Amino acid sequence: MNKSILNEELEKLSPDQKKAAISGKRFLRIVAGAGAGKTTTMAMRIVYLLSKDVNPKDIVAFTFTEKAAQNMKNRIYEKVRQIDPKLCDKLGEMYVGTIHAFCYQLLDDFFGYGNHDVLDENQEIAFLMRHGWGLGLGGGGYLKNCLNFHKSVGVVYDELIDNDKLKDKAIDFHHKFTKYENMLDQEKLLTFGRIINFTVKNIEKRSDP
């Protein structure tokens, strides 16, 4: 690896960016606004880790969108190509993408969900709009009812709320929620919320003694 080029690239960063890029800490929290150079900083951190002989397959980088993931991959590739072209062949072992795609890959590889399709947020709302009457969301303000239900479902998945606790605290919503899950199961559909929720719960089950 060409250390001089690596150092030159690191020196192009601001002091705070460089500090983040070369930190030896396992956990970092970086807060920055739009256009502050987060992608550049994270790309250089990954390049720095590679320079320290971290195996590419041990690196996972999450982005909000697939477009951002592709941008990150391109920047990493260009930096690595300058510093150590031989490493480029191994970059495919590294994961850079959305957390939803990563979790879906785990569900596919280890938990038998490969035959399921994934609904993004807009597709999920469209699905709700088609089936909301059957869930009891009809009446005045149908769109608002569907959006509120979608928001509540997201809270259940994101907070990993226990099914029995949900039934005890909100029996009417629990009834609609159960019916909604059955609809999704029948059509073999996963939503973004379900993907992460199912991944966490399946890994927890596998980890239980």
Coordinates of N, CA and C in Angstrom, one line a residue:
M1 N 0.8 -1.2 0.0 CA 0.0 0.0 0.0 C 0.9 1.2 0.0
N2 N 0.5 2.2 -0.8 CA 1.3 3.4 -0.9 C 0.9 4.4 0.2
K3 N 1.7 4.4 1.3 CA 1.4 5.1 2.5 C 1.5 6.6 2.2
S4 N 2.3 7.1 1.3 CA 2.5 8.5 1.1 C 1.2 9.1 0.4
I5 N 0.6 8.3 -0.5 CA -0.6 8.8 -1.1 C -1.8 8.8 -0.1
L6 N -1.8 7.7 0.8 CA -2.8 7.7 1.8 C -2.7 8.9 2.7
N7 N -1.5 9.2 3.1 CA -1.3 10.4 4.0 C -1.7 11.7 3.3
E8 N -1.4 11.8 2.0 CA -1.8 13.0 1.2 C -3.3 13.1 1.2
E9 N -4.0 12.0 1.0 CA -5.5 12.0 1.0 C -6.0 12.4 2.3
L10 N -5.4 11.9 3.4 CA -5.9 12.2 4.7 C -5.7 13.7 5.1
E11 N -4.6 14.2 4.5 CA -4.3 15.7 4.8 C -5.3 16.6 4.1
K12 N -6.0 16.1 3.1 CA -7.0 16.9 2.4 C -8.3 17.1 3.2
L13 N -8.4 16.3 4.3 CA -9.6 16.4 5.2 C -9.4 17.5 6.2
S14 N -10.5 18.0 6.7 CA -10.4 18.9 7.8 C -9.9 18.2 9.0
P15 N -9.4 18.9 10.1 CA -8.9 18.3 11.3 C -10.0 17.3 11.9
D16 N -11.2 17.8 11.9 CA -12.3 16.9 12.5 C -12.5 15.7 11.7
Q17 N -12.5 15.9 10.3 CA -12.7 14.7 9.4 C -11.6 13.7 9.6
K18 N -10.4 14.2 9.6 CA -9.2 13.3 9.8 C -9.3 12.6 11.1
K19 N -9.7 13.3 12.1 CA -9.8 12.6 13.4 C -10.7 11.5 13.4
A20 N -11.9 11.7 12.7 CA -12.9 10.6 12.6 C -12.4 9.5 11.7
A21 N -11.6 9.8 10.6 CA -11.2 8.8 9.7 C -10.2 7.9 10.3
I22 N -9.3 8.4 11.1 CA -8.2 7.5 11.7 C -8.4 7.1 13.1
S23 N -9.6 7.4 13.7 CA -9.8 7.0 15.1 C -9.7 5.5 15.3
G24 N -9.1 5.2 16.4 CA -9.0 3.8 16.8 C -10.1 3.2 17.6
K25 N -11.1 4.1 17.8 CA -12.3 3.7 18.6 C -13.2 2.8 17.8
R26 N -13.8 1.8 18.5 CA -14.7 0.9 17.8 C -16.1 1.6 17.4
F27 N -16.5 2.5 18.3 CA -17.8 3.2 18.1 C -17.6 4.7 18.0
L28 N -18.1 5.2 17.0 CA -18.0 6.7 16.8 C -19.4 7.3 16.5
R29 N -19.6 8.4 17.0 CA -20.8 9.1 16.7 C -20.4 10.4 16.0
I30 N -20.8 10.6 14.7 CA -20.4 11.8 13.9 C -21.7 12.5 13.6
V31 N -21.8 13.7 14.0 CA -22.9 14.6 13.7 C -22.5 15.7 12.7
A32 N -23.1 15.7 11.6 CA -22.8 16.7 10.6 C -24.0 17.1 9.7
G33 N -24.0 18.3 9.2 CA -25.1 18.7 8.4 C -24.9 18.3 6.9
A34 N -25.9 18.6 6.1 CA -25.8 18.3 4.7 C -24.6 19.0 4.0
G35 N -23.9 18.3 3.2 CA -22.8 18.9 2.5 C -21.5 19.1 3.3
A36 N -21.5 18.5 4.5 CA -20.4 18.7 5.4 C -19.2 17.7 5.1
G37 N -19.5 16.8 4.2 CA -18.4 15.9 3.8 C -18.4 14.5 4.5
K38 N -19.6 14.1 4.9 CA -19.8 12.8 5.6 C -19.4 11.7 4.7
T39 N -19.8 11.7 3.5 CA -19.4 10.5 2.6 C -17.9 10.5 2.4
T40 N -17.3 11.6 2.2 CA -15.8 11.6 2.0 C -15.1 11.1 3.2
T41 N -15.6 11.5 4.4 CA -15.0 11.1 5.6 C -15.1 9.6 5.9
M42 N -16.3 9.1 5.6 CA -16.6 7.7 5.8 C -15.8 6.8 4.8
A43 N -15.7 7.3 3.6 CA -14.9 6.6 2.6 C -13.5 6.5 3.0
M44 N -12.9 7.7 3.5 CA -11.5 7.7 3.9 C -11.3 6.8 5.1
R45 N -12.3 6.8 6.0 CA -12.2 5.9 7.2 C -12.1 4.4 6.7
I46 N -12.9 4.0 5.8 CA -12.9 2.7 5.3 C -11.5 2.4 4.6
V47 N -11.0 3.3 3.8 CA -9.7 3.2 3.2 C -8.6 3.0 4.3
Y48 N -8.7 3.8 5.3 CA -7.8 3.8 6.4 C -7.8 2.4 7.1
L49 N -9.0 1.9 7.3 CA -9.1 0.5 7.9 C -8.5 -0.5 7.0
L50 N -8.7 -0.4 5.7 CA -8.1 -1.3 4.8 C -6.6 -1.2 4.9
S51 N -6.1 0.0 5.1 CA -4.6 0.2 5.2 C -4.0 -0.5 6.4
K52 N -4.9 -0.7 7.4 CA -4.5 -1.4 8.6 C -4.8 -2.9 8.6
D53 N -5.0 -3.4 7.4 CA -5.2 -4.8 7.1 C -6.5 -5.4 7.7
V54 N -7.5 -4.5 7.8 CA -8.8 -5.0 8.2 C -9.3 -5.7 6.9
N55 N -9.9 -6.9 7.1 CA -10.4 -7.7 6.0 C -11.6 -7.0 5.4
P56 N -11.7 -6.8 4.1 CA -12.9 -6.1 3.5 C -14.2 -6.8 3.9
K57 N -14.2 -8.1 4.0 CA -15.5 -8.8 4.4 C -16.0 -8.5 5.8
D58 N -15.1 -7.9 6.6 CA -15.4 -7.5 8.0 C -15.9 -6.1 8.1
I59 N -16.0 -5.4 6.9 CA -16.5 -4.0 6.9 C -17.9 -3.9 6.4
V60 N -18.8 -3.3 7.2 CA -20.2 -3.0 6.8 C -20.4 -1.6 6.9
A61 N -20.9 -0.9 5.9 CA -21.3 0.5 5.9 C -22.7 0.7 5.4
F62 N -23.5 1.3 6.3 CA -24.9 1.5 5.9 C -25.1 2.9 5.4
T63 N -26.0 3.0 4.4 CA -26.4 4.3 3.8 C -27.9 4.4 3.8
F64 N -28.4 5.6 3.7 CA -29.9 5.7 3.7 C -30.5 5.3 2.4
T65 N -29.8 5.4 1.3 CA -30.4 5.0 0.0 C -29.4 4.2 -0.8
E66 N -29.9 3.5 -1.9 CA -29.0 2.8 -2.7 C -28.1 3.7 -3.6
K67 N -28.7 4.9 -3.9 CA -27.9 5.9 -4.6 C -26.7 6.3 -3.8
A68 N -26.9 6.6 -2.5 CA -25.8 7.0 -1.6 C -24.8 5.9 -1.5
A69 N -25.3 4.6 -1.5 CA -24.4 3.5 -1.4 C -23.5 3.4 -2.6
Q70 N -24.1 3.6 -3.8 CA -23.3 3.6 -5.0 C -22.2 4.7 -5.0
N71 N -22.6 5.9 -4.5 CA -21.7 7.0 -4.4 C -20.5 6.6 -3.5
M72 N -20.9 6.0 -2.4 CA -19.8 5.6 -1.4 C -18.9 4.6 -2.0
K73 N -19.5 3.6 -2.7 CA -18.6 2.5 -3.3 C -17.7 3.1 -4.3
N74 N -18.2 4.1 -5.1 CA -17.3 4.7 -6.2 C -16.2 5.5 -5.5
R75 N -16.5 6.2 -4.4 CA -15.4 7.0 -3.8 C -14.4 6.0 -3.2
I76 N -14.8 5.0 -2.5 CA -13.9 4.0 -1.9 C -13.0 3.4 -3.0
Y77 N -13.6 3.0 -4.1 CA -12.9 2.3 -5.2 C -11.8 3.2 -5.7
E78 N -12.2 4.5 -6.0 CA -11.2 5.5 -6.5 C -10.1 5.7 -5.6
K79 N -10.3 5.8 -4.3 CA -9.3 6.0 -3.3 C -8.4 4.8 -3.2
V80 N -9.0 3.6 -3.2 CA -8.2 2.4 -3.1 C -7.4 2.2 -4.3
R81 N -7.9 2.5 -5.5 CA -7.2 2.3 -6.8 C -6.0 3.2 -6.8
Q82 N -6.0 4.3 -6.2 CA -4.8 5.2 -6.1 C -3.8 4.7 -5.1
I83 N -4.3 4.1 -4.0 CA -3.4 3.8 -2.9 C -2.8 2.3 -3.0
D84 N -3.7 1.4 -3.4 CA -3.3 0.0 -3.5 C -4.2 -0.7 -4.5
P85 N -3.9 -0.7 -5.8 CA -4.8 -1.3 -6.8 C -5.1 -2.7 -6.6
K86 N -4.2 -3.5 -6.0 CA -4.4 -4.9 -5.7 C -5.6 -5.2 -4.8
L87 N -5.9 -4.2 -4.0 CA -7.0 -4.4 -3.0 C -8.4 -4.3 -3.7
C88 N -8.4 -3.7 -4.9 CA -9.7 -3.4 -5.6 C -10.4 -4.7 -5.8
D89 N -9.7 -5.8 -6.1 CA -10.3 -7.1 -6.4 C -11.1 -7.7 -5.2
K90 N -10.7 -7.2 -4.0 CA -11.4 -7.7 -2.8 C -12.5 -6.8 -2.2
L91 N -12.7 -5.7 -2.9 CA -13.7 -4.7 -2.4 C -15.1 -5.3 -2.5
G92 N -15.3 -6.3 -3.4 CA -16.7 -6.9 -3.5 C -17.1 -7.6 -2.3
E93 N -16.1 -8.0 -1.4 CA -16.4 -8.7 -0.2 C -17.0 -7.8 0.9
M94 N -16.8 -6.5 0.7 CA -17.3 -5.5 1.7 C -18.8 -5.2 1.4
Y95 N -19.5 -4.9 2.5 CA -20.9 -4.5 2.3 C -21.1 -3.0 2.4
V96 N -21.6 -2.4 1.4 CA -22.0 -1.0 1.5 C -23.4 -0.9 0.9
G97 N -24.4 -0.5 1.7 CA -25.7 -0.4 1.2 C -26.7 -0.1 2.3
T98 N -28.0 -0.2 2.1 CA -29.0 0.2 3.1 C -29.1 -0.9 4.1
I99 N -29.5 -0.6 5.3 CA -29.7 -1.6 6.4 C -30.8 -2.5 6.0
H100 N -31.8 -2.0 5.2 CA -32.9 -2.9 4.8 C -32.4 -4.0 3.9
A101 N -31.5 -3.6 2.9 CA -31.0 -4.6 2.0 C -30.1 -5.6 2.7
F102 N -29.3 -5.1 3.7 CA -28.5 -6.0 4.5 C -29.3 -7.0 5.3
C103 N -30.3 -6.5 6.0 CA -31.2 -7.4 6.8 C -31.9 -8.4 5.9
Y104 N -32.4 -8.0 4.7 CA -33.1 -8.9 3.8 C -32.1 -10.0 3.3
Q105 N -30.9 -9.6 3.1 CA -29.9 -10.6 2.7 C -29.7 -11.7 3.8
L106 N -29.7 -11.2 5.1 CA -29.6 -12.2 6.2 C -30.9 -13.1 6.3
L107 N -32.0 -12.5 6.1 CA -33.3 -13.2 6.1 C -33.3 -14.3 5.0
D108 N -32.8 -13.9 3.8 CA -32.7 -14.8 2.7 C -31.7 -15.9 2.9
D109 N -30.5 -15.6 3.4 CA -29.5 -16.5 3.6 C -29.7 -17.5 4.7
F110 N -30.3 -17.0 5.8 CA -30.3 -17.9 7.0 C -31.7 -18.2 7.6
F111 N -32.7 -17.5 7.1 CA -34.0 -17.7 7.8 C -35.2 -18.0 6.9
G112 N -34.9 -18.3 5.6 CA -35.9 -18.8 4.7 C -36.9 -17.8 4.2
Y113 N -36.5 -16.5 4.0 CA -37.4 -15.5 3.5 C -37.1 -15.1 2.0
G114 N -36.3 -15.9 1.4 CA -35.9 -15.6 0.0 C -37.1 -15.6 -1.0
N115 N -38.2 -16.2 -0.7 CA -39.3 -16.2 -1.6 C -40.3 -15.0 -1.3
H116 N -39.9 -14.1 -0.5 CA -40.7 -12.9 -0.2 C -40.3 -11.7 -1.0
D117 N -41.3 -10.9 -1.4 CA -41.1 -9.6 -2.1 C -41.0 -8.5 -1.0
V118 N -40.4 -7.4 -1.4 CA -40.2 -6.3 -0.4 C -41.0 -5.1 -0.9
L119 N -41.8 -4.5 0.0 CA -42.5 -3.3 -0.3 C -41.8 -2.1 0.3
D120 N -41.5 -1.1 -0.5 CA -40.9 0.1 0.1 C -42.1 0.9 0.7
E121 N -41.8 2.0 1.3 CA -42.8 2.8 2.1 C -44.0 3.2 1.2
N122 N -43.7 3.7 0.0 CA -44.8 4.1 -0.8 C -45.7 2.9 -1.3
Q123 N -45.0 1.7 -1.5 CA -45.8 0.5 -1.9 C -46.6 0.0 -0.8
E124 N -46.0 0.1 0.4 CA -46.8 -0.3 1.6 C -48.0 0.5 1.8
I125 N -47.9 1.8 1.7 CA -49.1 2.7 1.8 C -50.1 2.3 0.7
A126 N -49.7 2.1 -0.5 CA -50.6 1.7 -1.6 C -51.3 0.4 -1.2
F127 N -50.6 -0.5 -0.7 CA -51.1 -1.8 -0.2 C -52.2 -1.6 0.8
L128 N -51.9 -0.7 1.8 CA -52.9 -0.4 2.8 C -54.1 0.3 2.3
M129 N -53.9 1.2 1.3 CA -55.1 1.9 0.7 C -56.0 0.9 0.0
R130 N -55.4 -0.2 -0.6 CA -56.2 -1.2 -1.3 C -57.0 -2.1 -0.3
H131 N -56.3 -2.4 0.9 CA -56.9 -3.3 1.8 C -57.4 -2.7 3.1
G132 N -57.3 -1.4 3.2 CA -57.7 -0.8 4.5 C -59.1 -1.0 4.9
W133 N -60.0 -1.1 4.0 CA -61.4 -1.3 4.3 C -61.6 -2.6 5.0
G134 N -60.9 -3.6 4.5 CA -60.9 -5.0 5.2 C -60.3 -5.0 6.5
L135 N -59.5 -4.0 6.8 CA -58.8 -3.9 8.2 C -59.7 -3.1 9.1
G136 N -60.8 -2.5 8.6 CA -61.6 -1.7 9.5 C -61.1 -0.2 9.6
L137 N -60.4 0.2 8.5 CA -59.9 1.6 8.5 C -60.8 2.5 7.7
G138 N -61.9 2.0 7.3 CA -62.8 2.8 6.4 C -63.5 3.9 7.2
G139 N -64.4 4.6 6.5 CA -65.1 5.7 7.1 C -64.5 7.0 6.7
G140 N -64.9 8.0 7.5 CA -64.4 9.4 7.2 C -62.9 9.5 7.3
G141 N -62.3 10.2 6.4 CA -60.8 10.4 6.4 C -60.0 9.1 6.2
Y142 N -60.4 8.4 5.1 CA -59.8 7.1 4.9 C -58.3 7.2 4.7
L143 N -57.8 8.1 3.9 CA -56.4 8.3 3.7 C -55.7 8.5 5.0
K144 N -56.2 9.4 5.8 CA -55.6 9.8 7.1 C -55.6 8.5 8.0
N145 N -56.7 7.7 8.0 CA -56.7 6.5 8.8 C -55.6 5.5 8.4
C146 N -55.4 5.4 7.1 CA -54.4 4.5 6.6 C -53.0 5.0 7.0
L147 N -52.8 6.3 6.9 CA -51.5 6.8 7.2 C -51.2 6.7 8.7
N148 N -52.2 6.9 9.5 CA -52.0 6.8 11.0 C -51.7 5.4 11.3
F149 N -52.4 4.4 10.7 CA -52.2 3.0 11.0 C -50.8 2.6 10.6
H150 N -50.4 3.1 9.4 CA -49.0 2.8 8.9 C -48.0 3.3 9.9
K151 N -48.2 4.5 10.4 CA -47.3 5.1 11.4 C -47.2 4.2 12.7
S152 N -48.4 3.8 13.1 CA -48.5 3.0 14.4 C -47.8 1.6 14.2
V153 N -48.0 1.0 13.0 CA -47.4 -0.3 12.6 C -45.8 -0.1 12.7
G154 N -45.4 1.0 12.2 CA -43.9 1.3 12.2 C -43.4 1.3 13.6
V155 N -44.1 1.9 14.5 CA -43.7 2.0 15.9 C -43.6 0.6 16.5
V156 N -44.6 -0.2 16.2 CA -44.6 -1.6 16.7 C -43.3 -2.4 16.3
Y157 N -43.0 -2.2 15.0 CA -41.8 -2.9 14.5 C -40.5 -2.3 15.0
D158 N -40.4 -1.0 14.9 CA -39.2 -0.3 15.3 C -38.9 -0.5 16.7
E159 N -39.9 -0.5 17.6 CA -39.7 -0.6 19.0 C -39.7 -2.1 19.5
L160 N -39.9 -3.0 18.6 CA -39.9 -4.4 19.0 C -40.9 -4.7 20.1
I161 N -42.1 -4.1 19.9 CA -43.2 -4.2 21.0 C -43.7 -5.7 21.0
D162 N -43.7 -6.2 22.2 CA -44.2 -7.6 22.4 C -45.7 -7.7 22.0
N163 N -46.0 -8.8 21.3 CA -47.4 -9.1 20.8 C -48.4 -9.1 22.0
D164 N -48.0 -9.8 23.1 CA -49.0 -9.9 24.2 C -49.1 -8.5 24.9
K165 N -48.1 -7.8 25.0 CA -48.2 -6.4 25.5 C -49.0 -5.5 24.7
L166 N -48.9 -5.6 23.4 CA -49.7 -4.8 22.4 C -51.2 -5.2 22.6
K167 N -51.4 -6.5 22.7 CA -52.8 -6.9 22.8 C -53.4 -6.4 24.1
D168 N -52.6 -6.4 25.2 CA -53.1 -5.9 26.5 C -53.4 -4.4 26.5
K169 N -52.5 -3.7 25.8 CA -52.6 -2.2 25.9 C -53.5 -1.6 24.8
A170 N -53.6 -2.3 23.7 CA -54.4 -1.7 22.5 C -55.1 -2.8 21.8
I171 N -56.1 -3.4 22.3 CA -56.7 -4.6 21.8 C -57.3 -4.4 20.4
D172 N -57.9 -3.2 20.2 CA -58.5 -3.0 18.8 C -57.4 -2.8 17.8
F173 N -56.4 -2.1 18.1 CA -55.3 -2.0 17.2 C -54.6 -3.3 16.9
H174 N -54.5 -4.1 18.0 CA -53.8 -5.4 17.9 C -54.6 -6.3 16.9
H175 N -55.9 -6.2 17.0 CA -56.7 -7.0 16.1 C -56.5 -6.6 14.6
K176 N -56.4 -5.3 14.3 CA -56.2 -4.8 13.0 C -54.7 -5.2 12.6
F177 N -53.8 -5.0 13.5 CA -52.4 -5.3 13.2 C -52.2 -6.8 12.8
T178 N -52.8 -7.7 13.6 CA -52.7 -9.1 13.3 C -53.3 -9.4 12.0
K179 N -54.4 -8.8 11.7 CA -55.1 -9.1 10.4 C -54.2 -8.6 9.2
Y180 N -53.6 -7.4 9.5 CA -52.7 -6.8 8.5 C -51.5 -7.8 8.2
E181 N -50.9 -8.3 9.3 CA -49.7 -9.2 9.2 C -50.1 -10.5 8.4
N182 N -51.3 -10.9 8.7 CA -51.8 -12.1 8.0 C -51.9 -11.9 6.5
M183 N -52.4 -10.7 6.1 CA -52.5 -10.3 4.7 C -51.1 -10.3 4.1
L184 N -50.1 -9.7 4.8 CA -48.8 -9.7 4.2 C -48.2 -11.1 4.1
D185 N -48.5 -11.9 5.1 CA -47.9 -13.3 5.1 C -48.5 -14.1 3.9
Q186 N -49.8 -13.9 3.7 CA -50.5 -14.6 2.6 C -49.9 -14.3 1.3
E187 N -49.5 -13.1 1.1 CA -48.9 -12.6 -0.2 C -47.4 -12.7 -0.2
K188 N -46.8 -13.2 0.9 CA -45.4 -13.3 1.1 C -44.7 -11.9 0.8
L189 N -45.1 -11.0 1.6 CA -44.6 -9.6 1.5 C -43.9 -9.2 2.8
L190 N -42.8 -8.5 2.6 CA -42.0 -7.9 3.7 C -42.0 -6.4 3.5
T191 N -42.1 -5.6 4.6 CA -42.0 -4.2 4.5 C -40.7 -3.8 5.1
F192 N -40.3 -2.6 5.0 CA -39.0 -2.2 5.6 C -39.0 -2.4 7.1
G193 N -40.1 -2.1 7.8 CA -40.2 -2.3 9.2 C -40.1 -3.8 9.6
R194 N -40.8 -4.6 8.8 CA -40.8 -6.1 9.1 C -39.4 -6.7 8.9
I195 N -38.7 -6.2 7.9 CA -37.4 -6.7 7.5 C -36.4 -6.6 8.7
I196 N -36.3 -5.4 9.3 CA -35.4 -5.2 10.4 C -35.9 -5.9 11.7
N197 N -37.3 -5.8 11.9 CA -37.9 -6.5 13.1 C -37.6 -8.0 13.0
F198 N -37.9 -8.6 11.9 CA -37.7 -10.1 11.7 C -36.3 -10.5 11.9
T199 N -35.4 -9.7 11.4 CA -34.0 -10.0 11.5 C -33.5 -10.0 12.9
V200 N -33.9 -9.0 13.7 CA -33.5 -8.9 15.1 C -34.1 -10.1 15.9
K201 N -35.4 -10.3 15.7 CA -36.0 -11.4 16.4 C -35.5 -12.8 16.1
N202 N -35.2 -13.0 14.8 CA -34.6 -14.3 14.4 C -33.2 -14.5 14.9
I203 N -32.4 -13.5 14.9 CA -31.1 -13.6 15.5 C -31.1 -13.8 17.0
E204 N -32.0 -13.1 17.7 CA -32.2 -13.3 19.1 C -32.6 -14.8 19.4
K205 N -33.5 -15.3 18.6 CA -33.9 -16.7 18.8 C -32.7 -17.7 18.6
R206 N -31.9 -17.4 17.6 CA -30.8 -18.3 17.3 C -29.7 -18.2 18.4
S207 N -29.7 -17.0 19.0 CA -28.6 -16.8 20.1 C -29.1 -17.3 21.4
D208 N -30.4 -17.6 21.6 CA -30.9 -18.1 22.9 C -30.2 -19.5 23.1
P209 N -29.8 -19.7 24.4 CA -29.2 -21.1 24.7 C -30.3 -22.2 24.6

